[in-house]
XYZ file of C-alpha atoms in Angstrom:
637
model
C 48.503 -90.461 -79.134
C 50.136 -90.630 -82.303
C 52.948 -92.349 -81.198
C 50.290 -95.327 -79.696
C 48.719 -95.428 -83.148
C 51.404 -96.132 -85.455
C 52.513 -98.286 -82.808
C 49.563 -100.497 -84.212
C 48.242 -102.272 -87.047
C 45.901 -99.220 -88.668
C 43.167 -100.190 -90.876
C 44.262 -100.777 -94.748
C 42.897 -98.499 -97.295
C 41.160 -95.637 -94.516
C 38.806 -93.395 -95.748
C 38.885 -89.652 -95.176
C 36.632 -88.487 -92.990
C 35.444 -91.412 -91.183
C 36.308 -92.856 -87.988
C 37.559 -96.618 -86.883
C 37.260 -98.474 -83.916
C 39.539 -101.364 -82.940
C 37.405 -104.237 -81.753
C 37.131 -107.844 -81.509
C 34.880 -109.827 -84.169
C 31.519 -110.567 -82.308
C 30.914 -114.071 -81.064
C 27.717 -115.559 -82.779
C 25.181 -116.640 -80.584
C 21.645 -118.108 -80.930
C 19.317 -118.670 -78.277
C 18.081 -122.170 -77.750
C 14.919 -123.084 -75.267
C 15.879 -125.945 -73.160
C 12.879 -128.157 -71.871
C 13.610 -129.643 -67.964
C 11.144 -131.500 -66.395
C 10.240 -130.284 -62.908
C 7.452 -132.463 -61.732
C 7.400 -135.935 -62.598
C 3.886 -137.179 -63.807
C 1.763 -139.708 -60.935
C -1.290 -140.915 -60.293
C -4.287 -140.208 -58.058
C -7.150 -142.214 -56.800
C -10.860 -141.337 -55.667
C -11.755 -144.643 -53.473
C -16.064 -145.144 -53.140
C -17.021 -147.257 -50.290
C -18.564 -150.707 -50.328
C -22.322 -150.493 -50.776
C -24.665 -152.862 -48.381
C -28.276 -154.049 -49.131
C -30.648 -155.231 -46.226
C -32.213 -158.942 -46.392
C -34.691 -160.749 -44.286
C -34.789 -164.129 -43.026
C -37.266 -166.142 -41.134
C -36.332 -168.271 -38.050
C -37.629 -170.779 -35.843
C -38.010 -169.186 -32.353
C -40.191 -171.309 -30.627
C -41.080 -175.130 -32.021
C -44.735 -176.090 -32.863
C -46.452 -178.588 -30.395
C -49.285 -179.941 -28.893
C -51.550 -179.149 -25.961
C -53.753 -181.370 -23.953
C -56.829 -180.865 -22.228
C -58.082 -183.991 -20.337
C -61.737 -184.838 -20.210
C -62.503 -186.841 -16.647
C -63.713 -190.038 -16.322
C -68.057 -190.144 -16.061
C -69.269 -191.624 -13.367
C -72.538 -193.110 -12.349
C -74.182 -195.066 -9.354
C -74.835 -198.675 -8.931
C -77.531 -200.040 -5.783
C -76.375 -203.223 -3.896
C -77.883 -205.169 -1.062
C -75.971 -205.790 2.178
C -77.693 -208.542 5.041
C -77.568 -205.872 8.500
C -79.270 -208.126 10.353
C -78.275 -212.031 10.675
C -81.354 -214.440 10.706
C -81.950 -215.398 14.298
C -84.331 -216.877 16.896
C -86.397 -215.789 19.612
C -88.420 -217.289 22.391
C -92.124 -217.215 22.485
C -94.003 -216.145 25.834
C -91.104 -215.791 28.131
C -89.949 -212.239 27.858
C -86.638 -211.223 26.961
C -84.264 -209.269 29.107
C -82.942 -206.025 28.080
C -79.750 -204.270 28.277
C -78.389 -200.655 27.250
C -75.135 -200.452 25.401
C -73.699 -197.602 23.237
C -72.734 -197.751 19.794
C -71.393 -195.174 17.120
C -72.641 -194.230 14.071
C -71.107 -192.410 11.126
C -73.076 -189.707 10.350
C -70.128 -188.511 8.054
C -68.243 -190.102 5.804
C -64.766 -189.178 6.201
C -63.647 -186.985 3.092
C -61.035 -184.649 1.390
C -60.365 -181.352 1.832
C -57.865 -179.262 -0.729
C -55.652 -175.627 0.069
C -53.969 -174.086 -2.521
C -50.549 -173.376 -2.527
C -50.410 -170.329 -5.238
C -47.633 -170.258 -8.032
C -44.344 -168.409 -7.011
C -43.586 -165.776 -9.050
C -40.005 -164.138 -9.362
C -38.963 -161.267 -11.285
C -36.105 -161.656 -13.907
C -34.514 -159.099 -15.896
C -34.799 -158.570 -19.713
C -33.445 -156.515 -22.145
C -35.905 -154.772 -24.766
C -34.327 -153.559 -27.650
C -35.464 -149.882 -27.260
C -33.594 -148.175 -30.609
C -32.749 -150.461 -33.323
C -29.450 -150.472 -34.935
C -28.775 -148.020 -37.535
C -26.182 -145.918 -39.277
C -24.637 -143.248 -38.635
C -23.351 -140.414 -41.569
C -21.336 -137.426 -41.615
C -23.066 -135.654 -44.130
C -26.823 -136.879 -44.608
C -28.073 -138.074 -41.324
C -30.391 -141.331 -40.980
C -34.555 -140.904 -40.496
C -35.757 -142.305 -37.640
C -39.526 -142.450 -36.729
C -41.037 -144.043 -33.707
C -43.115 -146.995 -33.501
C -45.139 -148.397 -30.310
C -44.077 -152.196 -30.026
C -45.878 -154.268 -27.098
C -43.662 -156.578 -25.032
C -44.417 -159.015 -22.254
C -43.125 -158.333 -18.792
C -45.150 -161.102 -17.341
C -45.670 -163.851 -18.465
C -48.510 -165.850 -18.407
C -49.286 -168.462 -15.964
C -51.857 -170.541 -14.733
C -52.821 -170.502 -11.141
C -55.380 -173.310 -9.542
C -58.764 -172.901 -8.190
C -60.358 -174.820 -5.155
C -63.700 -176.654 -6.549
C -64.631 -177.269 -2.958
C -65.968 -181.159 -2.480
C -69.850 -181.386 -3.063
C -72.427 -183.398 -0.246
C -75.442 -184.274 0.208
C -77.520 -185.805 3.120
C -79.016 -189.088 2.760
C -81.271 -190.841 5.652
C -79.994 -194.075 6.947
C -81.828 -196.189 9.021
C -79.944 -198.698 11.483
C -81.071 -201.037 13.557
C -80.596 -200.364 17.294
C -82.389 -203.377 18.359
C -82.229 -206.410 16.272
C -85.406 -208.831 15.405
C -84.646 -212.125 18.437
C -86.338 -215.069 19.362
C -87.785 -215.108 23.036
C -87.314 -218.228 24.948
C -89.031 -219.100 27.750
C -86.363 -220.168 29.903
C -83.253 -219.399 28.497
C -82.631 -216.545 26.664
C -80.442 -215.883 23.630
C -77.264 -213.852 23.589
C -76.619 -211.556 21.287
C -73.385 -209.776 19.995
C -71.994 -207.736 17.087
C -69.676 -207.856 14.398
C -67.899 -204.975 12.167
C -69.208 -205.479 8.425
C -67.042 -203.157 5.324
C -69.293 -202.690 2.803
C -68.053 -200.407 -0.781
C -69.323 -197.139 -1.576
C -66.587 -196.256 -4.380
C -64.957 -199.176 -6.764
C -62.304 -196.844 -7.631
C -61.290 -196.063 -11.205
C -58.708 -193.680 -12.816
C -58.007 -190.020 -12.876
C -55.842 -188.697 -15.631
C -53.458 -186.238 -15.310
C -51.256 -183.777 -17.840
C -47.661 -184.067 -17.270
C -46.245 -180.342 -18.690
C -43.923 -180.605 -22.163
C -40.820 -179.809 -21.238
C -38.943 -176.816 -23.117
C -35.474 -175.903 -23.694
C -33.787 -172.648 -25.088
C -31.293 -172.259 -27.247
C -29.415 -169.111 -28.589
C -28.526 -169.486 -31.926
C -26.188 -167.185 -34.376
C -26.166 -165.449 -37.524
C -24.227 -162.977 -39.592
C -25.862 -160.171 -38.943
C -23.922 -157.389 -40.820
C -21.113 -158.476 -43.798
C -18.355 -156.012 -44.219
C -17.420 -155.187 -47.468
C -13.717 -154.438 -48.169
C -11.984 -151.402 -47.831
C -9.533 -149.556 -50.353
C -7.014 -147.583 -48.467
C -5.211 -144.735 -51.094
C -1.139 -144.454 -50.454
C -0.963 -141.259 -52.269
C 2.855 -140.888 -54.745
C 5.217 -139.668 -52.756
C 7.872 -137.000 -53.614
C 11.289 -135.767 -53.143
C 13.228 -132.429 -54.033
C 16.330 -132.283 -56.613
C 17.846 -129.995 -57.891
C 19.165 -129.959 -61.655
C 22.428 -127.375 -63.181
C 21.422 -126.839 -66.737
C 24.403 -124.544 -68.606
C 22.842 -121.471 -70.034
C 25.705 -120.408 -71.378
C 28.706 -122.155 -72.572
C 32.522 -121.135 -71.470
C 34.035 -118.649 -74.151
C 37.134 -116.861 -74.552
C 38.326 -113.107 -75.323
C 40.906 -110.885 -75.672
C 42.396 -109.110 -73.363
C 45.382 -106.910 -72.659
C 48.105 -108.045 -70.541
C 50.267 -106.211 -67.975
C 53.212 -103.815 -69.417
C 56.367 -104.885 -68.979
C 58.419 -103.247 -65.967
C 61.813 -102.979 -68.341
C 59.641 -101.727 -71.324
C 61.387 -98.005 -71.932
C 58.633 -97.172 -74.985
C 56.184 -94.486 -74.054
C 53.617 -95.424 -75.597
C 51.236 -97.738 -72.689
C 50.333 -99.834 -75.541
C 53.435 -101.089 -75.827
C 55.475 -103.970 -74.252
C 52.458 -105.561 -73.440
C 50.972 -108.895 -74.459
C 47.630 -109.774 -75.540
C 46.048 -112.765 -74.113
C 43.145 -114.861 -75.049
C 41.097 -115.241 -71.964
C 38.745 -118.166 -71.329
C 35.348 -116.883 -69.801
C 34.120 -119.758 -67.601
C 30.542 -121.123 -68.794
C 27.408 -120.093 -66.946
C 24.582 -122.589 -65.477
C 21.567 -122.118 -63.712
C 20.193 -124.771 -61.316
C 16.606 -125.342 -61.305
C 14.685 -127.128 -58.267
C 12.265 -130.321 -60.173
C 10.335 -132.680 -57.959
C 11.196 -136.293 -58.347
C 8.764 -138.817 -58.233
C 9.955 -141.192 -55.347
C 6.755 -143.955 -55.367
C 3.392 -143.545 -57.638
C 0.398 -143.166 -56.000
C -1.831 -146.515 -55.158
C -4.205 -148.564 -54.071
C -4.349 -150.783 -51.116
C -7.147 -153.149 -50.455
C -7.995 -153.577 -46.394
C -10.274 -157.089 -47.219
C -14.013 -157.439 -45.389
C -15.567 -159.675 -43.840
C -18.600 -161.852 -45.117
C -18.248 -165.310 -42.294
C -19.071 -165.115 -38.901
C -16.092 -164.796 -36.608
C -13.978 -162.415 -38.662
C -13.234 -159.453 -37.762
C -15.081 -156.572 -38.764
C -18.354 -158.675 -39.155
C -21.385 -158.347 -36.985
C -23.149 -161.416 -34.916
C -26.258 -161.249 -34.322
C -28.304 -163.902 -31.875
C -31.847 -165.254 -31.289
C -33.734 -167.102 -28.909
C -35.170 -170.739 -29.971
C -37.470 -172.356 -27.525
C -37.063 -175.915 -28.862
C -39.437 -178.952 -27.800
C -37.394 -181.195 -25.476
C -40.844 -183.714 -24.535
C -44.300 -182.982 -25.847
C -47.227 -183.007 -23.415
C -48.167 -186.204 -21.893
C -50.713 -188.007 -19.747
C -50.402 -190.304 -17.034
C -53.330 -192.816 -15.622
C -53.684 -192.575 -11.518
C -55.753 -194.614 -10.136
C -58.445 -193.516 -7.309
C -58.411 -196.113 -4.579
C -61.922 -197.547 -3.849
C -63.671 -195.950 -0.854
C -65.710 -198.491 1.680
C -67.601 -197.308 4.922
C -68.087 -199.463 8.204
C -71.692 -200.849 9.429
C -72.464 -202.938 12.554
C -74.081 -205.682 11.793
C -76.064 -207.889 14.812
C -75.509 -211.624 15.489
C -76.895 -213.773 17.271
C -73.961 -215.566 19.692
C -76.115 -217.998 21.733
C -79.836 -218.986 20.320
C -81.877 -218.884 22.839
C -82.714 -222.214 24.545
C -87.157 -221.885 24.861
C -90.156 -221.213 22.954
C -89.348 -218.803 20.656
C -91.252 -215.375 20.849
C -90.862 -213.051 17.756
C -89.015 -209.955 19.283
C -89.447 -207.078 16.476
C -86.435 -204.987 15.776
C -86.149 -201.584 16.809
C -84.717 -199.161 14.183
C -83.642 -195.959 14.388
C -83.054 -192.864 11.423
C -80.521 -190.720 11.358
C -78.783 -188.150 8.572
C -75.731 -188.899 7.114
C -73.581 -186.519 5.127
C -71.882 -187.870 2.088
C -69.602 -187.074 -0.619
C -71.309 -187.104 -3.809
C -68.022 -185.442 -5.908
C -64.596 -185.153 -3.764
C -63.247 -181.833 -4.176
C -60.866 -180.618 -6.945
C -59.093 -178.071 -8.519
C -59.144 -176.395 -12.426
C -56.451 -174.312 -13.794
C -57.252 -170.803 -14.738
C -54.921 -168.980 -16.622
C -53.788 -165.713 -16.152
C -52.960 -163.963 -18.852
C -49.342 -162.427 -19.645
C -48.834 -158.644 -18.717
C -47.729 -156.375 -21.583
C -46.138 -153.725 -21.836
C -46.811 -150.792 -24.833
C -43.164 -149.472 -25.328
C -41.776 -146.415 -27.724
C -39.344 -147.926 -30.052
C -36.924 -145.815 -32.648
C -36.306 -147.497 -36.114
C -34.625 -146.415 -38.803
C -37.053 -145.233 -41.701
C -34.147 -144.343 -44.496
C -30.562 -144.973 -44.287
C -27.919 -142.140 -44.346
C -26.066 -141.578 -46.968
C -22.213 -140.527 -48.013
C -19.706 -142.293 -44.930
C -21.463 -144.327 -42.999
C -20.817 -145.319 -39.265
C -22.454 -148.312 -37.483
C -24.486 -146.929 -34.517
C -24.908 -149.890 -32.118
C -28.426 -150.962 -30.977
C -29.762 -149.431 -27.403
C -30.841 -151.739 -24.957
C -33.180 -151.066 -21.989
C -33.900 -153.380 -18.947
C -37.153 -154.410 -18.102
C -37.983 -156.554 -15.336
C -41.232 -158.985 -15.863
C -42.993 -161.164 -13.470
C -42.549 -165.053 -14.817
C -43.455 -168.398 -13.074
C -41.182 -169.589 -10.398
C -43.057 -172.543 -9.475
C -46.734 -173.791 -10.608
C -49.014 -173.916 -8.295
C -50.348 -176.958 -6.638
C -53.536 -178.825 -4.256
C -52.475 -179.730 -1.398
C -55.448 -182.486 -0.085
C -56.042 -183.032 3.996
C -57.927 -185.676 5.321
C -61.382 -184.587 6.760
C -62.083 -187.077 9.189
C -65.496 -188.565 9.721
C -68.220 -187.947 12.050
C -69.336 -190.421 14.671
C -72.298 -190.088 16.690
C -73.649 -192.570 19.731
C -76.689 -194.392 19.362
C -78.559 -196.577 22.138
C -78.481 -199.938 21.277
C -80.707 -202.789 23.135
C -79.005 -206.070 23.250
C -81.816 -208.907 23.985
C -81.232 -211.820 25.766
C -84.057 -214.055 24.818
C -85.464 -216.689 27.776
C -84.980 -220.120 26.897
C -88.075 -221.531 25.588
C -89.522 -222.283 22.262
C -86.948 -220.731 19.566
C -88.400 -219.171 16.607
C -86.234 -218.182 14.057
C -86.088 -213.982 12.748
C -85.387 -213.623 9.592
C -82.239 -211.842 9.264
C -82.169 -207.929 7.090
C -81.059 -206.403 3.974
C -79.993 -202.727 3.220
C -79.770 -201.220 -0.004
C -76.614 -199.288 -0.346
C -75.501 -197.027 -3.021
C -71.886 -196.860 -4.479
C -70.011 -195.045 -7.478
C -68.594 -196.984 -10.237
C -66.561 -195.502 -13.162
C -68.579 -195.426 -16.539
C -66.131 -194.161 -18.989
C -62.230 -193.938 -18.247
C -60.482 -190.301 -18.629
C -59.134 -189.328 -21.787
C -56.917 -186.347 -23.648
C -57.457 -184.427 -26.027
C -54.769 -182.993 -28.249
C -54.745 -179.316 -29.835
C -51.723 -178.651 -32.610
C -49.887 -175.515 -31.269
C -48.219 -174.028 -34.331
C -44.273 -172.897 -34.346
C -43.271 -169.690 -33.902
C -41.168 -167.569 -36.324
C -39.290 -164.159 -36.323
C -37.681 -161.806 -39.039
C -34.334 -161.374 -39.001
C -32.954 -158.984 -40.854
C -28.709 -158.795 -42.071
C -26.722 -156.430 -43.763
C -24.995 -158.417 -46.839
C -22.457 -156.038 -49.071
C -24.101 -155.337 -52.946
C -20.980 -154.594 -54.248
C -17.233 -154.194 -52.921
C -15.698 -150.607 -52.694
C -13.962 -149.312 -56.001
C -11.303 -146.901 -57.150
C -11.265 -144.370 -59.513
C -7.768 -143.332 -61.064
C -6.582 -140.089 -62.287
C -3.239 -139.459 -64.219
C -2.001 -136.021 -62.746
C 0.795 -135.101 -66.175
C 4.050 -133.962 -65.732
C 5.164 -130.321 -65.393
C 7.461 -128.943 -67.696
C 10.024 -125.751 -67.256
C 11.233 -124.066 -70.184
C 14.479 -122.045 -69.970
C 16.826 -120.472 -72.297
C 20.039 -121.521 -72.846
C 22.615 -119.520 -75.716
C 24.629 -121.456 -77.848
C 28.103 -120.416 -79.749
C 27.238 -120.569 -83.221
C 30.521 -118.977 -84.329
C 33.549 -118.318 -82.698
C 35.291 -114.435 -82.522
C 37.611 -112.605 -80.723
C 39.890 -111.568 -83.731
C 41.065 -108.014 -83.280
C 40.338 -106.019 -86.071
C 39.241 -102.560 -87.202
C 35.720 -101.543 -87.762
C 34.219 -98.522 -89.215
C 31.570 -96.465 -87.435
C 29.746 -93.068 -87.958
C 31.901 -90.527 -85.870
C 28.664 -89.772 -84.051
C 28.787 -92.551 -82.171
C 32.626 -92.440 -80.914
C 31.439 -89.216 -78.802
C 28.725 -89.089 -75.741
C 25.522 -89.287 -77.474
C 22.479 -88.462 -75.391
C 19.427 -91.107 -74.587
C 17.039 -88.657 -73.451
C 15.615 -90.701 -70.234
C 13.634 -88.490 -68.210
C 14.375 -90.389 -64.963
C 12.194 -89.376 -61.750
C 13.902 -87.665 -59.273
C 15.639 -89.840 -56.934
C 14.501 -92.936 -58.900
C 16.690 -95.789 -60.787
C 13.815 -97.527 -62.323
C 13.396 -97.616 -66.058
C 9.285 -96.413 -67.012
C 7.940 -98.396 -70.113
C 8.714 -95.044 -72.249
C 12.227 -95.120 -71.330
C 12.058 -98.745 -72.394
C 10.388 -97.813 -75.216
C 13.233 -94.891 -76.089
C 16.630 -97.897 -75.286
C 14.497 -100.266 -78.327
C 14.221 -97.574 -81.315
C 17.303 -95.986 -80.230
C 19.888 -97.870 -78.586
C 19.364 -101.238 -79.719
C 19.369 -100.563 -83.547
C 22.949 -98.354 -83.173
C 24.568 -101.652 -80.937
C 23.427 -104.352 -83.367
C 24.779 -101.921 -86.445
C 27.959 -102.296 -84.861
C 28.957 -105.765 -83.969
C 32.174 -106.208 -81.905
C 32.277 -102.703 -80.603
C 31.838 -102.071 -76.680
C 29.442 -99.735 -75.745
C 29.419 -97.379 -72.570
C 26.309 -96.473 -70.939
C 27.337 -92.938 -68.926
C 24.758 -91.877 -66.829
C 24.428 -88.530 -64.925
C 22.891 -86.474 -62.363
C 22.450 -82.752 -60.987
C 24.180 -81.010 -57.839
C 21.218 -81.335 -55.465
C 22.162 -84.124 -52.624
C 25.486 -84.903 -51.535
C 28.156 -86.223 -53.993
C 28.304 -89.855 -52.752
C 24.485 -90.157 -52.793
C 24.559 -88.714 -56.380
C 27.553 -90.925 -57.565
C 25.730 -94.252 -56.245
C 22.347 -93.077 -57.802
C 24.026 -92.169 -61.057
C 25.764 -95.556 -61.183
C 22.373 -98.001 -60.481
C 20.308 -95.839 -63.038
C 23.244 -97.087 -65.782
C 23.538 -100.778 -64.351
C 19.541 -100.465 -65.229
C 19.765 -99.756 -68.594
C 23.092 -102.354 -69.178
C 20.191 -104.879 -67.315
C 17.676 -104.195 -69.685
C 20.266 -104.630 -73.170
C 21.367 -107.621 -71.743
C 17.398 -109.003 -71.592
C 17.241 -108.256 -74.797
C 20.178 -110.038 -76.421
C 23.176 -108.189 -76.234
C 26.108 -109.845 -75.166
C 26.924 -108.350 -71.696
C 30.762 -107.970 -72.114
C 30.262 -105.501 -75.391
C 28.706 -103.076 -72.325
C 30.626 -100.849 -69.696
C 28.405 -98.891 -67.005
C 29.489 -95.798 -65.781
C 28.327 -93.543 -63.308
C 29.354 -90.066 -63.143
C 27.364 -88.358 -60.648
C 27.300 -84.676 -60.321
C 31.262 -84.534 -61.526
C 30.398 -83.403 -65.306
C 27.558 -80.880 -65.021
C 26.569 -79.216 -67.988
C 26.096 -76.026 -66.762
C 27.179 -73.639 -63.969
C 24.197 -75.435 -61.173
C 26.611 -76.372 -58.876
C 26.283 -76.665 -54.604
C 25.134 -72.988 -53.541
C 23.842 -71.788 -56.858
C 20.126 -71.421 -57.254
C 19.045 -72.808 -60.816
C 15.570 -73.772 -62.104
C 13.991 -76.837 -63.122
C 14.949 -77.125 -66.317
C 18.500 -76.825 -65.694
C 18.931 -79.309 -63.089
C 17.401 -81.380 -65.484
C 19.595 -80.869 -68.285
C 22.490 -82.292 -65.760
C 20.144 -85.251 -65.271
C 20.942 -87.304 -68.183
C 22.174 -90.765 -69.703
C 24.527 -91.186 -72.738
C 26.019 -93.478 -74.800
C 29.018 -93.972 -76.899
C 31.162 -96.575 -79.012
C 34.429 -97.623 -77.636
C 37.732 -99.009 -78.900
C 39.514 -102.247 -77.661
């Protein structure tokens, strides 16, 4: 050893009694926090939909008009005179001949008769709006309550109703042997002749022609749609970023000795080289912000025909030609007579033959028959109907409208009169037809009937009655105010880590001087638990007021940690356990700022025991534990 030591540069000027160490000058180091960003700072947005607001309109669904009634024509009765019986002669004192003949009466006129032919009625389908449309939430659901609505399922009609024709009997008195002259030699010859005499002028009926109708479907916007805003959230990516904790340094260090070297001493013949000690880095994973978050607008609706809007429809019955009337006329009636001539007068004294008359009943129309409308009124229906009493809140869905079908009983065809001729009744009478002789001719007077016929007073006329139009309430969905975004800055996220900077280069060899304590093992009383490598907060404690303070009173000088253990286990188990409980404590130095190349750890195991507990020998406690020990000492370059 001696010969190694003079083989050196020794410290100038030693003093007796202490103890050197050859060591490098310490490096100078400070410890810098370094700032990374790890998350980039982005945006965030809270999107509220678009709210709506219900209006009402009023339409048109049915045009005003007017309805007729007709009031008839009056009628009244006028008396005429018609001649039955020509003026003749007859023959006085020579007496007539007779002969029997046949002849027909009417004993009722002919007349009208009416059948009805009732209104066809069909059934169409309907649809009857059954729930009305409302919403539909996810969180507060929509109040509904239910309502009773009447609706027609038949419509109303008017069907006719026979007024069956009105008569009366009146007596009529016709002559069956006409007033002649009597001749006394040669009688006259009589004949007969068909007379048409009036019972009805004629005059006008009026009649309603129906307004014609037309319906028309018309459109609205029934629901807007407000816009939408659709959130593209930032997107992100992974990186990674190397951030040098420690820069590269350099020390000394002592080279191989030279194979032709013949010196003893294993210091010599060997060179000392300055070895560069690569720099260390750390790489930390940050989050790089690719695209920042957004907002995209998905546009409504608020015309009809785009999408996303809602149509509604109605029903318009619009006027196509009002009500009217139209003038028929009512042919004039007339009736047949037979009325008695005289062919041949008669060629003698004229004898007054007196007529022979007969009476008979006749039947005739005093009112021909007709027919008034009644109307039946429409059939209704009382239906259960679900509307929406308060509209749900948060999201809100449409929920479409629920139809139901209905059938309902309308007018196919209107009914109508059909009229048939009712013909007239004959009946046969016994006429005489006189032949008066031929002698002194006296003339008869010929006869007059009064006959009674209808004449029109006052001509038919219409009345008009304004019908009113016909509205309904609509109702549409219009947007109060387009959907909104609320943004949110989300900061960036910071990672501070701790990087050491050379403040001052060392590595010069030189000597240092050091209390001879510390050159030998001193202990670090660590009372480790058995089996354990895991430093308690006491024996943290103990390494800061002991071990620290001695290391940072010596800069430059390595330090080995030595730690121990007792017999009990096998060697190996005891050699690895010995060795991680001084890697602990070099772990724990280095946290705290010392410089891990000025430490060596050393396990021992159970190789340097203390005292005599080794394999086989039965000790106590207290003296395996005094085997069980760390200890630390100062060494030289």
């Amino acid at each position: 050893m001696g010969g190694s030591i003079f083989a050196q540069d020794l410290p100038t000027n030693p003093e007796p009694g202490k103890c050197y160490v050859r060591c490098k000058t310490p490096e100078e180091w400070k410890t810098e926090d370094v700032t990374i960003e790890v998350a980039p700072s982005y945006s965030t947005y809270k999107t509220h939909p678009s709210q709506y607001k219900t209006e009402t309109e009023t339409v048109v669904v049915k045009d005003a008009y007017q309805k007729l009634s007709v009031v008839p024509a009056k009628y009244g009765t006028e008396t005429y005179q018609i001649e039955t019986v020509a003026p003749s002669k007859k023959i006085k004192k020579v007496a007539a001949s007779y002969s029997k003949a046949y002849t027909e009466v009417q004993v009722k006129e002919p007349a009208k008769s009416l059948s009805i032919v009732p209104a066809k009625l069909g059934t169409e389908t309907f649809e009857v709006e059954v729930k009305g449309p409302g919403k539909k939430v996810e969180v507060i659901p929509a109040k509904y309550k239910t309502v009773t609505e009447t609706i027609v399922v038949q419509d109303a009609y008017t069907k006719l109703v026979k007024v069956p024709a009105q008569y009366k009997t009146v007596t009529e008195t016709v002559v069956v042997q006409p007033a002649s002259y009597r001749y006394k030699y040669t009688p006259a010859k009589f004949g007969s002749e068909t007379v048409t005499i009036p019972t009805f002028d004629g005059g006008k009926k009026m009649r309603i022609v129906p307004s014609q109708w037309k319906t028309e479907t018309f459109s609205y916007l029934k629901s807007e749609k407000g816009s939408k805003l659709k959130v593209v959230p930032a997107s992100f990516s992974k990186d990674y970023q190397t951030i040098e904790i420690a820069p590269k340094t350099a020390k000394w260090q002592l080279g191989a000795k030279s194979p032709d070297c013949e010196s003893p001493d294993p210091n010599d013949c060997r060179v000392w080289c300055f070895k560069e000690t690569p720099a260390k880095y750390v790489t930390v994973a940050v989050t790089k912000l690719d695209s920042d978050a957004h907002v995209e607008t998905i546009p409504g609706c608020k015309t009809m025909g785009e999408k996303g809007c809602v149509t509604g429809t109605y029903k318009k019955s619009t006027l196509v030609a009002p009500e009217s009337t139209t003038m028929i006329d009512v042919p004039a009636t007339t009736k047949t007579i037979k009325k008695v001539v005289m062919v041949s007068p008669p060629m003698a004294e004229k004898v007054m033959v007196p007529e022979v008359t007969k009476t008979y009943k006749k039947v005739v129309m005093v009112t021909p028959p007709s027919t008034k409308e009644v109307t039946i009124p429409a059939v209704t229906k009382t239906i259960k109907k679900v509307v929406m009493v308060e509209e749900p809140k948060v999201i809100i869905k449409d929920i479409p409208a629920v139809t139901k079908t209905y059938k309902k009983t309308v007018m196919v065809e209107a009914p109508k009169a059909i009229v048939h001729d009712i013909p007239g009744k004959t009946k046969k009478l016994a006429v005489t037809n006189v032949t008066p002789p031929s002698y002194e001719l006296i003339d008869v007077p010929g006869k007059t009937q009064t006959f009674k016929k209808t004449v029109m007073v006052e001509a038919p006329k219409a009345i008009a009655k304004d019908i009113p139009a016909k509205t309904a309430v609509i109702k549409k969905t219009v947007v109060s105010k387009e959907a909104w975004a609320d943004s949110n800055n989300i900061p960036a996220k910071y990672k501070t880590i701790k990087k050491q900077v050379l403040v001052k280069k060392g590595g010069l060899t030189q000597w240092r001087m050091i209390d001879c304590k510390l050159v030998t093992y001193n202990p670090l009383p660590i009372n480790w638990p058995l089996g354990s490598a895991t430093l308690t907060p006491k024996a943290k404690s103990l390494i800061d007021s002991k071990l620290i303070p001695a290391i940072n009173a010596n800069p430059g000088v390595k330090v080995e940690i030595a730690s121990h253990t007792d017999a009990r286990g096998s060697a190996s188990s005891n050699q690895a356990l010995s060795e991680r409980r001084a890697q602990a404590v070099v772990r724990y130095l280095v946290s705290k700022g010392i410089p891990k190349d000025r430490l060596v750890a050393k396990g021992y195991g159970e190789t340097k025991l203390l005292n005599n507990c080794h394999d086989g020998v039965k000790c106590t406690e207290a003296q395996h534990r005094v085997n069980r020990r760390t200890e630390f000492r100062m060494l030289s370059e």
